[in-house]
mmCIF file of C-alpha atoms in Angstrom:
data_model
loop_
_atom_site.group_PDB
_atom_site.id
_atom_site.type_symbol
_atom_site.label_atom_id
_atom_site.label_comp_id
_atom_site.label_asym_id
_atom_site.label_seq_id
_atom_site.Cartn_x
_atom_site.Cartn_y
_atom_site.Cartn_z
ATOM 1 C CA UNK A 1 69.925 99.754 104.676
ATOM 2 C CA UNK A 2 69.324 98.621 101.650
ATOM 3 C CA UNK A 3 67.270 101.591 99.564
ATOM 4 C CA UNK A 4 64.326 99.353 98.986
ATOM 5 C CA UNK A 5 64.282 98.879 102.470
ATOM 6 C CA UNK A 6 64.443 101.993 103.068
ATOM 7 C CA UNK A 7 61.266 102.576 101.012
ATOM 8 C CA UNK A 8 58.963 99.577 101.926
ATOM 9 C CA UNK A 9 60.241 100.226 105.945
ATOM 10 C CA UNK A 10 60.646 96.425 106.280
ATOM 11 C CA UNK A 11 62.493 95.229 109.343
ATOM 12 C CA UNK A 12 63.736 98.966 110.267
ATOM 13 C CA UNK A 13 62.778 100.400 113.317
ATOM 14 C CA UNK A 14 63.875 104.185 113.045
ATOM 15 C CA UNK A 15 63.077 104.988 116.597
ATOM 16 C CA UNK A 16 65.765 102.666 117.670
ATOM 17 C CA UNK A 17 68.181 104.866 116.236
ATOM 18 C CA UNK A 18 69.840 108.342 117.880
ATOM 19 C CA UNK A 19 70.767 109.311 113.984
ATOM 20 C CA UNK A 20 70.958 107.890 110.615
ATOM 21 C CA UNK A 21 74.351 108.025 108.180
ATOM 22 C CA UNK A 22 73.234 107.888 104.713
ATOM 23 C CA UNK A 23 76.815 107.318 102.362
ATOM 24 C CA UNK A 24 76.466 107.776 98.229
ATOM 25 C CA UNK A 25 73.481 110.570 98.913
ATOM 26 C CA UNK A 26 73.275 111.467 95.179
ATOM 27 C CA UNK A 27 72.041 108.341 94.221
ATOM 28 C CA UNK A 28 69.159 108.307 96.522
ATOM 29 C CA UNK A 29 65.690 107.769 94.318
ATOM 30 C CA UNK A 30 63.415 111.154 95.043
ATOM 31 C CA UNK A 31 60.768 109.026 97.197
ATOM 32 C CA UNK A 32 63.930 107.604 99.458
ATOM 33 C CA UNK A 33 65.049 110.632 100.094
ATOM 34 C CA UNK A 34 61.656 112.093 101.037
ATOM 35 C CA UNK A 35 61.503 109.073 103.472
ATOM 36 C CA UNK A 36 64.680 109.801 105.061
ATOM 37 C CA UNK A 37 63.906 113.734 105.155
ATOM 38 C CA UNK A 38 60.931 112.862 107.303
ATOM 39 C CA UNK A 39 63.039 110.911 109.421
ATOM 40 C CA UNK A 40 65.462 113.882 110.068
ATOM 41 C CA UNK A 41 62.586 116.083 111.527
ATOM 42 C CA UNK A 42 62.983 113.542 114.936
ATOM 43 C CA UNK A 43 66.315 112.993 114.776
ATOM 44 C CA UNK A 44 69.651 113.974 113.512
ATOM 45 C CA UNK A 45 70.316 112.776 109.683
ATOM 46 C CA UNK A 46 74.474 113.116 108.355
ATOM 47 C CA UNK A 47 74.165 112.560 104.199
ATOM 48 C CA UNK A 48 77.577 112.039 102.230
ATOM 49 C CA UNK A 49 77.492 112.403 98.544
ATOM 50 C CA UNK A 50 80.122 112.319 95.796
ATOM 51 C CA UNK A 51 79.312 115.650 93.215
ATOM 52 C CA UNK A 52 82.317 115.855 91.582
ATOM 53 C CA UNK A 53 83.135 119.346 90.059
ATOM 54 C CA UNK A 54 85.459 118.096 87.478
ATOM 55 C CA UNK A 55 82.733 116.055 85.619
ATOM 56 C CA UNK A 56 80.461 117.900 83.135
ATOM 57 C CA UNK A 57 77.219 118.966 84.793
ATOM 58 C CA UNK A 58 75.264 117.056 82.093
ATOM 59 C CA UNK A 59 76.305 114.170 82.770
ATOM 60 C CA UNK A 60 75.750 114.244 86.753
ATOM 61 C CA UNK A 61 72.518 113.312 88.876
ATOM 62 C CA UNK A 62 71.927 116.621 91.077
ATOM 63 C CA UNK A 63 68.569 115.857 91.690
ATOM 64 C CA UNK A 64 68.921 114.633 95.390
ATOM 65 C CA UNK A 65 71.479 117.155 96.024
ATOM 66 C CA UNK A 66 69.653 120.411 94.630
ATOM 67 C CA UNK A 67 66.734 118.669 97.153
ATOM 68 C CA UNK A 68 68.995 118.529 99.923
ATOM 69 C CA UNK A 69 70.377 121.886 99.657
ATOM 70 C CA UNK A 70 66.794 123.320 99.396
ATOM 71 C CA UNK A 71 66.149 121.912 103.073
ATOM 72 C CA UNK A 72 65.925 124.393 105.660
ATOM 73 C CA UNK A 73 68.358 124.746 108.710
ATOM 74 C CA UNK A 74 71.304 122.721 106.091
ATOM 75 C CA UNK A 75 74.550 122.406 107.216
ATOM 76 C CA UNK A 76 77.097 121.543 104.555
ATOM 77 C CA UNK A 77 80.475 120.576 105.084
ATOM 78 C CA UNK A 78 82.693 119.862 101.991
ATOM 79 C CA UNK A 79 86.028 117.910 101.829
ATOM 80 C CA UNK A 80 88.879 119.054 99.835
ATOM 81 C CA UNK A 81 89.575 115.870 98.326
ATOM 82 C CA UNK A 82 88.427 112.009 98.039
ATOM 83 C CA UNK A 83 89.300 110.430 101.455
ATOM 84 C CA UNK A 84 91.423 107.562 100.141
ATOM 85 C CA UNK A 85 93.411 109.190 97.086
ATOM 86 C CA UNK A 86 97.166 109.319 96.104
ATOM 87 C CA UNK A 87 97.590 113.471 95.663
ATOM 88 C CA UNK A 88 99.331 112.901 92.660
ATOM 89 C CA UNK A 89 96.761 110.688 90.826
ATOM 90 C CA UNK A 90 94.307 112.679 91.969
ATOM 91 C CA UNK A 91 95.007 115.762 90.547
ATOM 92 C CA UNK A 92 96.035 114.293 87.337
ATOM 93 C CA UNK A 93 92.843 112.166 87.154
ATOM 94 C CA UNK A 94 91.010 115.665 88.139
ATOM 95 C CA UNK A 95 92.980 117.233 84.932
ATOM 96 C CA UNK A 96 91.889 114.379 82.973
ATOM 97 C CA UNK A 97 88.581 115.047 83.269
ATOM 98 C CA UNK A 98 88.340 118.443 83.174
ATOM 99 C CA UNK A 99 91.373 120.010 81.224
ATOM 100 C CA UNK A 100 93.327 123.213 82.780
ATOM 101 C CA UNK A 101 93.792 126.216 81.368
ATOM 102 C CA UNK A 102 96.835 125.485 79.257
ATOM 103 C CA UNK A 103 99.433 123.138 80.108
ATOM 104 C CA UNK A 104 100.163 120.928 83.101
ATOM 105 C CA UNK A 105 102.049 122.323 85.767
ATOM 106 C CA UNK A 106 103.365 119.495 87.256
ATOM 107 C CA UNK A 107 105.135 116.409 87.364
ATOM 108 C CA UNK A 108 103.432 112.940 87.201
ATOM 109 C CA UNK A 109 106.111 110.461 88.132
ATOM 110 C CA UNK A 110 103.309 107.864 88.781
ATOM 111 C CA UNK A 111 101.432 108.475 85.601
ATOM 112 C CA UNK A 112 102.048 106.758 82.348
ATOM 113 C CA UNK A 113 100.711 107.512 79.179
ATOM 114 C CA UNK A 114 101.434 105.118 76.593
ATOM 115 C CA UNK A 115 99.868 105.022 72.359
ATOM 116 C CA UNK A 116 98.902 102.227 70.558
ATOM 117 C CA UNK A 117 97.879 102.229 66.592
ATOM 118 C CA UNK A 118 95.254 99.173 66.357
ATOM 119 C CA UNK A 119 93.895 96.382 69.048
ATOM 120 C CA UNK A 120 97.021 94.532 68.467
ATOM 121 C CA UNK A 121 98.921 97.461 70.185
ATOM 122 C CA UNK A 122 97.045 97.933 72.795
ATOM 123 C CA UNK A 123 97.000 94.117 73.379
ATOM 124 C CA UNK A 124 100.743 94.344 74.258
ATOM 125 C CA UNK A 125 100.960 97.604 75.752
ATOM 126 C CA UNK A 126 98.355 96.211 78.474
ATOM 127 C CA UNK A 127 99.868 92.698 79.137
ATOM 128 C CA UNK A 128 103.349 94.135 79.012
ATOM 129 C CA UNK A 129 102.041 96.705 82.310
ATOM 130 C CA UNK A 130 99.802 93.427 83.249
ATOM 131 C CA UNK A 131 103.302 91.401 83.515
ATOM 132 C CA UNK A 132 104.504 94.302 85.755
ATOM 133 C CA UNK A 133 101.815 94.010 88.128
ATOM 134 C CA UNK A 134 99.328 96.704 86.881
ATOM 135 C CA UNK A 135 95.420 95.488 87.062
ATOM 136 C CA UNK A 136 93.428 96.251 84.204
ATOM 137 C CA UNK A 137 90.054 97.126 84.655
ATOM 138 C CA UNK A 138 88.205 97.737 81.877
ATOM 139 C CA UNK A 139 85.695 94.912 81.138
ATOM 140 C CA UNK A 140 83.278 95.548 84.503
ATOM 141 C CA UNK A 141 83.054 98.954 85.651
ATOM 142 C CA UNK A 142 80.455 100.006 83.077
ATOM 143 C CA UNK A 143 77.942 96.872 83.999
ATOM 144 C CA UNK A 144 78.242 98.744 87.824
ATOM 145 C CA UNK A 145 74.673 100.346 88.875
ATOM 146 C CA UNK A 146 76.031 101.260 92.451
ATOM 147 C CA UNK A 147 79.785 102.357 93.281
ATOM 148 C CA UNK A 148 81.697 100.071 95.434
ATOM 149 C CA UNK A 149 85.448 100.985 96.477
ATOM 150 C CA UNK A 150 87.516 98.733 95.405
ATOM 151 C CA UNK A 151 91.439 100.025 95.239
ATOM 152 C CA UNK A 152 93.975 98.611 93.459
ATOM 153 C CA UNK A 153 98.236 99.354 93.825
ATOM 154 C CA UNK A 154 98.595 99.891 90.419
ATOM 155 C CA UNK A 155 95.910 100.353 87.389
ATOM 156 C CA UNK A 156 96.111 100.004 83.392
ATOM 157 C CA UNK A 157 93.319 101.173 81.855
ATOM 158 C CA UNK A 158 92.958 101.538 78.376
ATOM 159 C CA UNK A 159 91.209 103.898 76.301
ATOM 160 C CA UNK A 160 89.618 104.499 72.686
ATOM 161 C CA UNK A 161 87.620 106.473 70.322
ATOM 162 C CA UNK A 162 84.660 106.653 71.984
ATOM 163 C CA UNK A 163 86.714 109.331 74.296
ATOM 164 C CA UNK A 164 86.481 113.005 73.329
ATOM 165 C CA UNK A 165 86.939 116.431 75.008
ATOM 166 C CA UNK A 166 83.830 118.655 74.102
ATOM 167 C CA UNK A 167 84.717 122.692 73.872
ATOM 168 C CA UNK A 168 84.492 123.301 77.623
ATOM 169 C CA UNK A 169 87.120 120.635 78.300
ATOM 170 C CA UNK A 170 85.490 118.386 79.712
ATOM 171 C CA UNK A 171 85.789 114.107 78.888
ATOM 172 C CA UNK A 172 83.475 112.887 77.140
ATOM 173 C CA UNK A 173 82.417 109.140 75.552
ATOM 174 C CA UNK A 174 79.786 108.756 72.622
ATOM 175 C CA UNK A 175 78.866 105.859 74.730
ATOM 176 C CA UNK A 176 79.527 105.439 78.103
ATOM 177 C CA UNK A 177 78.683 107.755 81.387
ATOM 178 C CA UNK A 178 82.544 109.424 82.299
ATOM 179 C CA UNK A 179 81.456 109.176 86.059
ATOM 180 C CA UNK A 180 82.504 105.181 85.916
ATOM 181 C CA UNK A 181 85.432 105.826 84.364
ATOM 182 C CA UNK A 182 86.343 108.645 87.202
ATOM 183 C CA UNK A 183 85.082 106.188 89.672
ATOM 184 C CA UNK A 184 87.397 103.172 88.563
ATOM 185 C CA UNK A 185 90.366 105.224 87.798
ATOM 186 C CA UNK A 186 90.122 106.874 91.119
ATOM 187 C CA UNK A 187 90.651 103.454 93.066
ATOM 188 C CA UNK A 188 94.290 103.541 91.756
ATOM 189 C CA UNK A 189 96.142 103.812 94.838
ATOM 190 C CA UNK A 190 100.009 104.354 93.377
ATOM 191 C CA UNK A 191 100.473 104.139 89.884
ATOM 192 C CA UNK A 192 98.208 104.508 86.839
ATOM 193 C CA UNK A 193 98.982 103.814 83.153
ATOM 194 C CA UNK A 194 96.643 105.094 80.225
ATOM 195 C CA UNK A 195 96.827 103.122 76.565
ATOM 196 C CA UNK A 196 95.404 105.597 73.967
ATOM 197 C CA UNK A 197 94.339 103.755 71.319
ATOM 198 C CA UNK A 198 93.563 105.320 68.263
ATOM 199 C CA UNK A 199 92.978 108.298 69.769
ATOM 200 C CA UNK A 200 95.491 111.210 68.918
ATOM 201 C CA UNK A 201 93.748 114.019 69.780
ATOM 202 C CA UNK A 202 93.082 112.594 73.381
ATOM 203 C CA UNK A 203 96.720 111.349 73.112
ATOM 204 C CA UNK A 204 97.805 114.869 72.419
ATOM 205 C CA UNK A 205 95.490 116.225 75.023
ATOM 206 C CA UNK A 206 96.685 114.055 77.830
ATOM 207 C CA UNK A 207 99.954 114.708 76.863
ATOM 208 C CA UNK A 208 99.686 118.473 77.753
ATOM 209 C CA UNK A 209 98.648 117.684 81.310
ATOM 210 C CA UNK A 210 102.979 116.877 81.809
#
Protein backbone atom coordinates (compact mmCIF):
# COMPACT_ATOMS: atom_id res chain seq x y z
CA UNK A 1 0.00 0.00 0.00
CA UNK A 2 1.29 3.45 -0.81
CA UNK A 3 1.97 5.72 2.15
CA UNK A 4 -0.41 8.42 0.89
CA UNK A 5 -3.19 5.81 0.76
CA UNK A 6 -2.55 4.92 4.39
CA UNK A 7 -2.66 8.59 5.37
CA UNK A 8 -6.01 9.19 3.66
CA UNK A 9 -7.51 5.76 4.23
CA UNK A 10 -8.53 5.72 0.58
CA UNK A 11 -9.99 2.37 -0.52
CA UNK A 12 -8.43 0.56 2.46
CA UNK A 13 -10.43 -1.66 4.81
CA UNK A 14 -7.90 -2.68 7.43
CA UNK A 15 -10.45 -4.79 9.25
CA UNK A 16 -10.29 -7.22 6.32
CA UNK A 17 -6.69 -8.10 7.19
CA UNK A 18 -5.51 -10.26 10.06
CA UNK A 19 -2.02 -8.71 10.05
CA UNK A 20 -0.18 -5.81 8.43
CA UNK A 21 3.39 -6.04 7.10
CA UNK A 22 5.23 -2.73 6.68
CA UNK A 23 8.47 -2.52 4.69
CA UNK A 24 10.95 0.40 4.78
CA UNK A 25 9.60 1.54 8.15
CA UNK A 26 12.48 3.98 8.58
CA UNK A 27 11.05 6.04 5.70
CA UNK A 28 7.57 6.44 7.18
CA UNK A 29 6.25 9.89 7.98
CA UNK A 30 5.15 10.53 11.58
CA UNK A 31 1.47 10.71 10.55
CA UNK A 32 1.54 7.38 8.72
CA UNK A 33 3.41 5.72 11.58
CA UNK A 34 0.83 6.95 14.10
CA UNK A 35 -1.97 5.48 11.96
CA UNK A 36 -0.21 2.13 11.75
CA UNK A 37 0.49 2.09 15.48
CA UNK A 38 -3.19 2.68 16.14
CA UNK A 39 -4.06 -0.24 13.86
CA UNK A 40 -1.53 -2.31 15.81
CA UNK A 41 -3.78 -2.14 18.87
CA UNK A 42 -6.25 -4.53 17.23
CA UNK A 43 -4.05 -6.78 15.04
CA UNK A 44 -0.37 -7.61 14.54
CA UNK A 45 1.70 -5.05 12.67
CA UNK A 46 5.20 -6.13 11.64
CA UNK A 47 7.66 -3.42 10.65
CA UNK A 48 10.92 -4.02 8.79
CA UNK A 49 13.49 -1.28 8.53
CA UNK A 50 17.02 -0.63 7.36
CA UNK A 51 19.05 1.26 9.94
CA UNK A 52 22.72 0.97 8.97
CA UNK A 53 25.22 1.31 11.81
CA UNK A 54 28.10 2.02 9.42
CA UNK A 55 26.49 5.23 8.17
CA UNK A 56 27.13 8.41 10.13
CA UNK A 57 24.32 8.95 12.69
CA UNK A 58 23.77 12.49 11.44
CA UNK A 59 22.78 11.14 8.02
CA UNK A 60 20.28 8.57 9.24
CA UNK A 61 16.57 9.27 9.55
CA UNK A 62 15.96 7.79 12.99
CA UNK A 63 12.65 9.47 13.90
CA UNK A 64 10.40 6.55 12.94
CA UNK A 65 12.79 3.96 14.38
CA UNK A 66 13.04 5.87 17.67
CA UNK A 67 9.26 6.13 17.97
CA UNK A 68 8.84 2.42 17.24
CA UNK A 69 11.42 1.52 19.85
CA UNK A 70 9.50 3.47 22.48
CA UNK A 71 6.30 1.47 21.99
CA UNK A 72 5.38 -0.73 24.98
CA UNK A 73 5.54 -4.46 24.35
CA UNK A 74 7.31 -4.18 21.00
CA UNK A 75 9.55 -7.12 20.04
CA UNK A 76 12.71 -6.31 18.07
CA UNK A 77 14.77 -8.68 15.96
CA UNK A 78 18.00 -7.88 14.08
CA UNK A 79 19.24 -9.54 10.91
CA UNK A 80 22.96 -10.27 10.97
CA UNK A 81 23.42 -8.94 7.44
CA UNK A 82 21.59 -7.79 4.33
CA UNK A 83 19.43 -10.63 3.02
CA UNK A 84 20.47 -10.51 -0.63
CA UNK A 85 24.07 -9.47 -0.08
CA UNK A 86 27.20 -11.15 -1.32
CA UNK A 87 29.11 -11.61 1.96
CA UNK A 88 32.45 -10.43 0.56
CA UNK A 89 31.02 -7.32 -1.12
CA UNK A 90 28.85 -6.54 1.89
CA UNK A 91 31.84 -6.69 4.26
CA UNK A 92 33.87 -4.39 2.01
CA UNK A 93 31.04 -1.86 1.60
CA UNK A 94 30.41 -1.75 5.34
CA UNK A 95 34.10 -1.09 6.01
CA UNK A 96 34.15 1.47 3.21
CA UNK A 97 31.25 3.38 4.76
CA UNK A 98 32.86 3.37 8.20
CA UNK A 99 36.58 2.68 8.25
CA UNK A 100 37.66 -0.05 10.68
CA UNK A 101 40.51 0.55 13.11
CA UNK A 102 43.78 -0.26 11.38
CA UNK A 103 44.06 -1.97 8.03
CA UNK A 104 41.59 -4.43 6.59
CA UNK A 105 42.16 -8.02 7.59
CA UNK A 106 40.81 -9.93 4.59
CA UNK A 107 41.08 -10.21 0.85
CA UNK A 108 38.48 -8.94 -1.62
CA UNK A 109 39.06 -10.85 -4.87
CA UNK A 110 35.82 -9.50 -6.35
CA UNK A 111 36.44 -5.83 -5.52
CA UNK A 112 38.67 -3.49 -7.55
CA UNK A 113 39.68 0.09 -6.68
CA UNK A 114 41.49 2.06 -9.40
CA UNK A 115 42.59 5.68 -9.70
CA UNK A 116 41.98 8.30 -12.39
CA UNK A 117 43.65 11.71 -12.44
CA UNK A 118 40.92 13.48 -14.41
CA UNK A 119 37.61 13.12 -16.27
CA UNK A 120 39.26 11.67 -19.37
CA UNK A 121 41.05 8.90 -17.48
CA UNK A 122 37.92 8.17 -15.45
CA UNK A 123 35.83 7.87 -18.62
CA UNK A 124 38.36 5.47 -20.16
CA UNK A 125 38.36 3.27 -17.05
CA UNK A 126 34.56 3.28 -16.79
CA UNK A 127 34.20 2.40 -20.46
CA UNK A 128 36.71 -0.43 -20.07
CA UNK A 129 34.72 -1.90 -17.19
CA UNK A 130 31.49 -1.50 -19.16
CA UNK A 131 33.06 -3.45 -22.04
CA UNK A 132 33.84 -6.21 -19.52
CA UNK A 133 30.15 -6.44 -18.63
CA UNK A 134 29.97 -4.08 -15.66
CA UNK A 135 27.00 -1.77 -15.27
CA UNK A 136 27.66 1.88 -14.43
CA UNK A 137 24.98 3.42 -12.21
CA UNK A 138 26.13 6.84 -11.16
CA UNK A 139 23.59 9.04 -12.95
CA UNK A 140 20.20 8.21 -11.45
CA UNK A 141 20.76 7.20 -7.85
CA UNK A 142 20.95 10.74 -6.47
CA UNK A 143 17.44 11.44 -7.80
CA UNK A 144 15.80 8.53 -5.97
CA UNK A 145 13.34 9.53 -3.30
CA UNK A 146 12.61 5.98 -2.17
CA UNK A 147 14.41 2.68 -2.20
CA UNK A 148 13.75 0.29 -5.11
CA UNK A 149 16.17 -2.63 -5.24
CA UNK A 150 17.52 -3.59 -8.67
CA UNK A 151 20.39 -6.02 -8.37
CA UNK A 152 23.15 -6.22 -10.97
CA UNK A 153 25.85 -8.87 -11.30
CA UNK A 154 28.79 -6.53 -11.88
CA UNK A 155 28.85 -2.83 -10.98
CA UNK A 156 31.32 -0.01 -11.51
CA UNK A 157 30.95 3.35 -9.79
CA UNK A 158 32.95 6.58 -9.87
CA UNK A 159 33.87 8.46 -6.68
CA UNK A 160 35.21 12.00 -7.00
CA UNK A 161 36.56 14.81 -4.82
CA UNK A 162 33.21 15.32 -3.10
CA UNK A 163 33.75 12.23 -0.94
CA UNK A 164 35.85 12.28 2.22
CA UNK A 165 36.17 10.65 5.65
CA UNK A 166 35.38 12.59 8.80
CA UNK A 167 37.33 12.36 12.04
CA UNK A 168 35.29 9.32 13.12
CA UNK A 169 36.04 7.42 9.92
CA UNK A 170 32.58 7.80 8.38
CA UNK A 171 32.37 8.34 4.63
CA UNK A 172 30.86 11.74 3.86
CA UNK A 173 30.03 13.82 0.80
CA UNK A 174 29.92 17.57 0.38
CA UNK A 175 26.82 17.35 -1.84
CA UNK A 176 25.17 13.94 -1.51
CA UNK A 177 23.61 11.70 1.08
CA UNK A 178 25.92 8.70 1.41
CA UNK A 179 22.97 6.45 2.27
CA UNK A 180 22.03 6.40 -1.40
CA UNK A 181 25.57 5.41 -2.30
CA UNK A 182 25.46 2.60 0.23
CA UNK A 183 22.13 1.31 -1.08
CA UNK A 184 23.31 1.44 -4.67
CA UNK A 185 26.64 -0.30 -4.10
CA UNK A 186 24.80 -3.00 -2.17
CA UNK A 187 22.93 -3.91 -5.36
CA UNK A 188 26.11 -5.49 -6.78
CA UNK A 189 25.83 -9.28 -6.61
CA UNK A 190 29.17 -10.59 -7.87
CA UNK A 191 31.73 -7.91 -8.74
CA UNK A 192 32.28 -4.30 -7.64
CA UNK A 193 34.73 -1.80 -9.14
CA UNK A 194 35.34 1.73 -7.84
CA UNK A 195 36.98 4.40 -9.99
CA UNK A 196 38.36 7.11 -7.71
CA UNK A 197 38.89 10.36 -9.63
CA UNK A 198 41.18 13.12 -8.37
CA UNK A 199 40.89 12.17 -4.71
CA UNK A 200 44.14 10.68 -3.45
CA UNK A 201 43.15 10.66 0.23
CA UNK A 202 40.01 8.64 -0.49
CA UNK A 203 41.99 6.30 -2.76
CA UNK A 204 44.57 5.69 -0.06
CA UNK A 205 41.92 5.00 2.56
CA UNK A 206 40.21 2.44 0.33
CA UNK A 207 43.50 0.72 -0.49
CA UNK A 208 44.11 0.33 3.25
CA UNK A 209 41.02 -1.89 3.41
CA UNK A 210 42.77 -4.56 1.32
